[in-house]
Coordinates of C-alpha atoms in Angstrom, one line a residue:
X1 CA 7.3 -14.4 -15.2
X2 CA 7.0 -11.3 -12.7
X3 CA 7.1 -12.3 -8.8
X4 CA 5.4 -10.1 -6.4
X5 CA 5.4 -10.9 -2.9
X6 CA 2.0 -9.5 -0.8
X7 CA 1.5 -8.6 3.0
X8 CA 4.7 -7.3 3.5
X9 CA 5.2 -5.8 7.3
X10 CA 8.7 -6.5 8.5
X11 CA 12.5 -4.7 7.2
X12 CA 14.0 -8.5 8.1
X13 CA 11.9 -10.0 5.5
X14 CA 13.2 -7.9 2.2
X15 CA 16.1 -9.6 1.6
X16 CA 14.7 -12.7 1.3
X17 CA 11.9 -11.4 -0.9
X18 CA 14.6 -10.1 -2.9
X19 CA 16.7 -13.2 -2.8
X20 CA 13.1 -15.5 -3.9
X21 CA 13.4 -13.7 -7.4
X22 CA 10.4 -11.2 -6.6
X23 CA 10.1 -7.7 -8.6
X24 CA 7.5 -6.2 -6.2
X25 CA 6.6 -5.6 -2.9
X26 CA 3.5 -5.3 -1.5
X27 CA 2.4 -3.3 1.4
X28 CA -1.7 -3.2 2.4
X29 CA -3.3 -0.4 4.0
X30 CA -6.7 -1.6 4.5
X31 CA -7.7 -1.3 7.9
X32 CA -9.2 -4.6 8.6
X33 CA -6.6 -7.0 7.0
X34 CA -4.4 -8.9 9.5
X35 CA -1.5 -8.1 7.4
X36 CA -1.5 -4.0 7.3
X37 CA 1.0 -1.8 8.1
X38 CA 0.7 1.7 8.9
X39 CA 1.6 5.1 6.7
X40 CA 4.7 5.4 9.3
X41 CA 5.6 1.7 8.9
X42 CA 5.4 2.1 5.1
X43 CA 7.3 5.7 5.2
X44 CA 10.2 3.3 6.5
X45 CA 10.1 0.2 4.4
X46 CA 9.3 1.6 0.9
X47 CA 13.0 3.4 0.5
X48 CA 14.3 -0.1 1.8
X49 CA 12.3 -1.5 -1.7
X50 CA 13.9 0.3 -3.5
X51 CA 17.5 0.1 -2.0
X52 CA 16.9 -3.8 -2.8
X53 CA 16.0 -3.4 -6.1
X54 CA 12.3 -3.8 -5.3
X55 CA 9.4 -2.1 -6.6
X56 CA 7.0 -1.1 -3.8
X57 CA 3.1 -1.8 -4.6
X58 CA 0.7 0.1 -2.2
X59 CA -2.4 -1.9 -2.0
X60 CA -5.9 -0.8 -0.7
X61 CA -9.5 -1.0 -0.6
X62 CA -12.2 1.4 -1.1
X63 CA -10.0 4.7 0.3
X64 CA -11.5 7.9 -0.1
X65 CA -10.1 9.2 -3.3
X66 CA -8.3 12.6 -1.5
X67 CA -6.9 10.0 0.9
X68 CA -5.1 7.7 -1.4
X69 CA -3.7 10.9 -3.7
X70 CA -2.0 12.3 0.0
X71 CA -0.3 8.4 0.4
X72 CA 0.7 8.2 -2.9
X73 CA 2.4 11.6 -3.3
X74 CA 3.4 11.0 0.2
X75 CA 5.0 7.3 -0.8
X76 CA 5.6 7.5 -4.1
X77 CA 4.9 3.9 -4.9
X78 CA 5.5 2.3 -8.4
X79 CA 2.3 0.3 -7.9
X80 CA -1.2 1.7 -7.0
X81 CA -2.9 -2.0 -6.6
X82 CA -6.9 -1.2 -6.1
X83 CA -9.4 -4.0 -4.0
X84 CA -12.3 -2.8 -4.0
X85 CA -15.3 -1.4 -5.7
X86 CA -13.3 1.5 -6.9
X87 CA -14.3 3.1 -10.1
X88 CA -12.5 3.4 -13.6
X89 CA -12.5 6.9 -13.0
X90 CA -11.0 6.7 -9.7
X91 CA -8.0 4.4 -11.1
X92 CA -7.3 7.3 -14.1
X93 CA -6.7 9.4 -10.9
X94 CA -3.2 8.5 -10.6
X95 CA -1.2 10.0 -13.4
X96 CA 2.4 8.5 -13.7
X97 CA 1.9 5.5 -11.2
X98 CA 1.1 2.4 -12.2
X99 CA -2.3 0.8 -11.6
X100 CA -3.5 -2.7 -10.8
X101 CA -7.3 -3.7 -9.9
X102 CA -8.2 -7.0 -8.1
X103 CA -11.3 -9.2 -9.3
X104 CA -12.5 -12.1 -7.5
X105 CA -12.4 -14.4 -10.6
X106 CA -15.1 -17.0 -9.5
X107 CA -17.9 -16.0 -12.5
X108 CA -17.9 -14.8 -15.6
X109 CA -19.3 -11.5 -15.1
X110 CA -16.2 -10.5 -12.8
X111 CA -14.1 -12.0 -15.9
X112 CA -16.2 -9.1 -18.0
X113 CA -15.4 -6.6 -15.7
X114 CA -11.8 -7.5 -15.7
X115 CA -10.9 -7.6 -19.4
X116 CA -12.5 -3.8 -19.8
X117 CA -11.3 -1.9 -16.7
X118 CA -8.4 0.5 -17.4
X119 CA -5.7 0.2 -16.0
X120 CA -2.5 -1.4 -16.6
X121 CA -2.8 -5.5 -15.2
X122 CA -5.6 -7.2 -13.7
X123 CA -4.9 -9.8 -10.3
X124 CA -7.0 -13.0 -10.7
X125 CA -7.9 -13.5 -6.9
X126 CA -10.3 -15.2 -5.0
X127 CA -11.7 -11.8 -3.0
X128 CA -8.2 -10.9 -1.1
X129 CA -6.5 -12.5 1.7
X130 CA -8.7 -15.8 1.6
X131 CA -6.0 -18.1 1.1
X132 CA -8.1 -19.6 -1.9
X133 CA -7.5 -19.7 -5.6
X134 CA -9.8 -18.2 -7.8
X135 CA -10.7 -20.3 -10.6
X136 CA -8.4 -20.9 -12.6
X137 CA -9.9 -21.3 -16.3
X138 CA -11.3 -17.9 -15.9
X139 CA -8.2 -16.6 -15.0
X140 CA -6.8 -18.4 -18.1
X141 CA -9.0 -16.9 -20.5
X142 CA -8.1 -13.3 -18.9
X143 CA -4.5 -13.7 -19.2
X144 CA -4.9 -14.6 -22.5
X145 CA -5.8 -11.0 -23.3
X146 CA -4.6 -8.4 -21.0
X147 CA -1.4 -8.7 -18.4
X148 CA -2.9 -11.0 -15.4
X149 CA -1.2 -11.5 -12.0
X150 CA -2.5 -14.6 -10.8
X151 CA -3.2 -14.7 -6.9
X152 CA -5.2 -16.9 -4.6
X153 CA -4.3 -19.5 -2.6
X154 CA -0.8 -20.1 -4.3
X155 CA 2.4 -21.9 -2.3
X156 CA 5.6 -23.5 -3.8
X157 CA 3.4 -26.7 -3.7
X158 CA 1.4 -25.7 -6.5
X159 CA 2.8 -23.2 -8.4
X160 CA 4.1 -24.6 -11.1
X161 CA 0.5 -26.2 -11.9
X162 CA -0.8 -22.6 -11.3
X163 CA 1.5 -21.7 -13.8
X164 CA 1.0 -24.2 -16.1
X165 CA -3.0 -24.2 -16.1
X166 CA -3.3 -20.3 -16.6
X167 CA 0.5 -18.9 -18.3
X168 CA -0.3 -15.4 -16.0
X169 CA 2.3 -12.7 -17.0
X170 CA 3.0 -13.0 -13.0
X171 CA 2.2 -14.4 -9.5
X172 CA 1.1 -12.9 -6.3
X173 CA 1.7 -14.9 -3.1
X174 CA 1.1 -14.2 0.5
X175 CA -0.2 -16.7 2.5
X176 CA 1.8 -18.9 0.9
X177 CA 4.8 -18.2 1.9
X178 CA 3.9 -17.1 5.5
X179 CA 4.9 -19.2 8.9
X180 CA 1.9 -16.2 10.4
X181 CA 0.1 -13.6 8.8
X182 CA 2.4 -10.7 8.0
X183 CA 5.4 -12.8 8.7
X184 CA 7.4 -14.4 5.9
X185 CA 8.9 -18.4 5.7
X186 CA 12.3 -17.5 4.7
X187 CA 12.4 -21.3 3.7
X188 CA 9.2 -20.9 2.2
X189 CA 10.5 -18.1 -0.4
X190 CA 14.2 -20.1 -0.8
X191 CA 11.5 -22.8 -1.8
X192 CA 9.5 -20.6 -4.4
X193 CA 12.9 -19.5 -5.6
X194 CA 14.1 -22.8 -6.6
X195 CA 10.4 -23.5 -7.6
X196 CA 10.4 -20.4 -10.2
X197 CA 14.2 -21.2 -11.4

């Protein structure tokens, strides 16, 4: 079961990401989310990824195409994770890095859209940074065909029924495991730790 930990914005809290069993780190550059962090702020805390073994996931939303080439050459994350309305096209831009597009899995049309899109796992969300889960049987029926990062409204309270009710190839959590936005529990992630061991 993969781990990635979302809304990443302080050096303090890697370690304990680490130390929670996580694989990847995720870093959001959209604007308008409470839990961003600038292209300066992530020129610092990607090389401290990957000094902990972590793989750095650069997430963002509807970013001009020339714009997003500059950040990832720039960054050089392992993870392009796409939010938006972006285009199959736009997410075969990206030669060498891995790609990930969101869907807000609360019809079946958006599980449609999921199981074609190219690119190399889909996150079963509930539209990004709302704190809810998505539902659940959908994301179930997705994850039984393509690799499917479950996200949404997930905590060490319910992740093991998470688990259980849609077998994801791995979980996203954010919220969950915040005391404020941007700002990890550290007893939160010891909790997910003993919750995913």
């Amino acid at each position: 079961m993969k781990l990635k930990i979302c809304g990443l914005t302080r050096q303090e809290d890697l370690p304990a990401v680490r130390d929670a069993g996580a694989q990847y780190a995720g870093f959001i550059l959209v604007p308008e989310s409470p839990r961003r962090v600038t292209e300066c702020q992530a020129q610092r805390l990607f090389p401290l990824c990957r000094s902990l073994g972590l793989k750095p996931v650069l997430v963002v939303r509807n970013l001009p195409l020339p714009r997003l080439q500059e950040w990832v050459e720039l960054l050089q994350p392992d993870v392009v994770q796409l939010h938006g309305e972006e285009t199959p096209e736009y997410a075969s831009a990206f030669p060498g890095v891995e790609v990930w597009k969101a869907f807000c899995l609360q019809e079946e049309v958006a599980l449609r859209q999921a199981l074609s899109f190219p690119c190399q796992a889909v996150l079963a969300d509930s539209g990004g940074g709302t704190g809810r889960p998505c539902a659940w049987n959908l994301a179930r029926e997705l994850a039984a065909h393509r690799p499917t990062f479950l996200a949404g409204g997930l905590s060490p309270d319910n992740l093991l029924q998470a688990i259980s009710a849609v077998r994801p190839y791995g979980v996203d959590l954010s919220s969950g495991v915040e005391e404020a936005p941007g700002i990890k529990s550290h007893t939160k992630l010891q909790q997910l730790r003993e919750c995913m061991s």
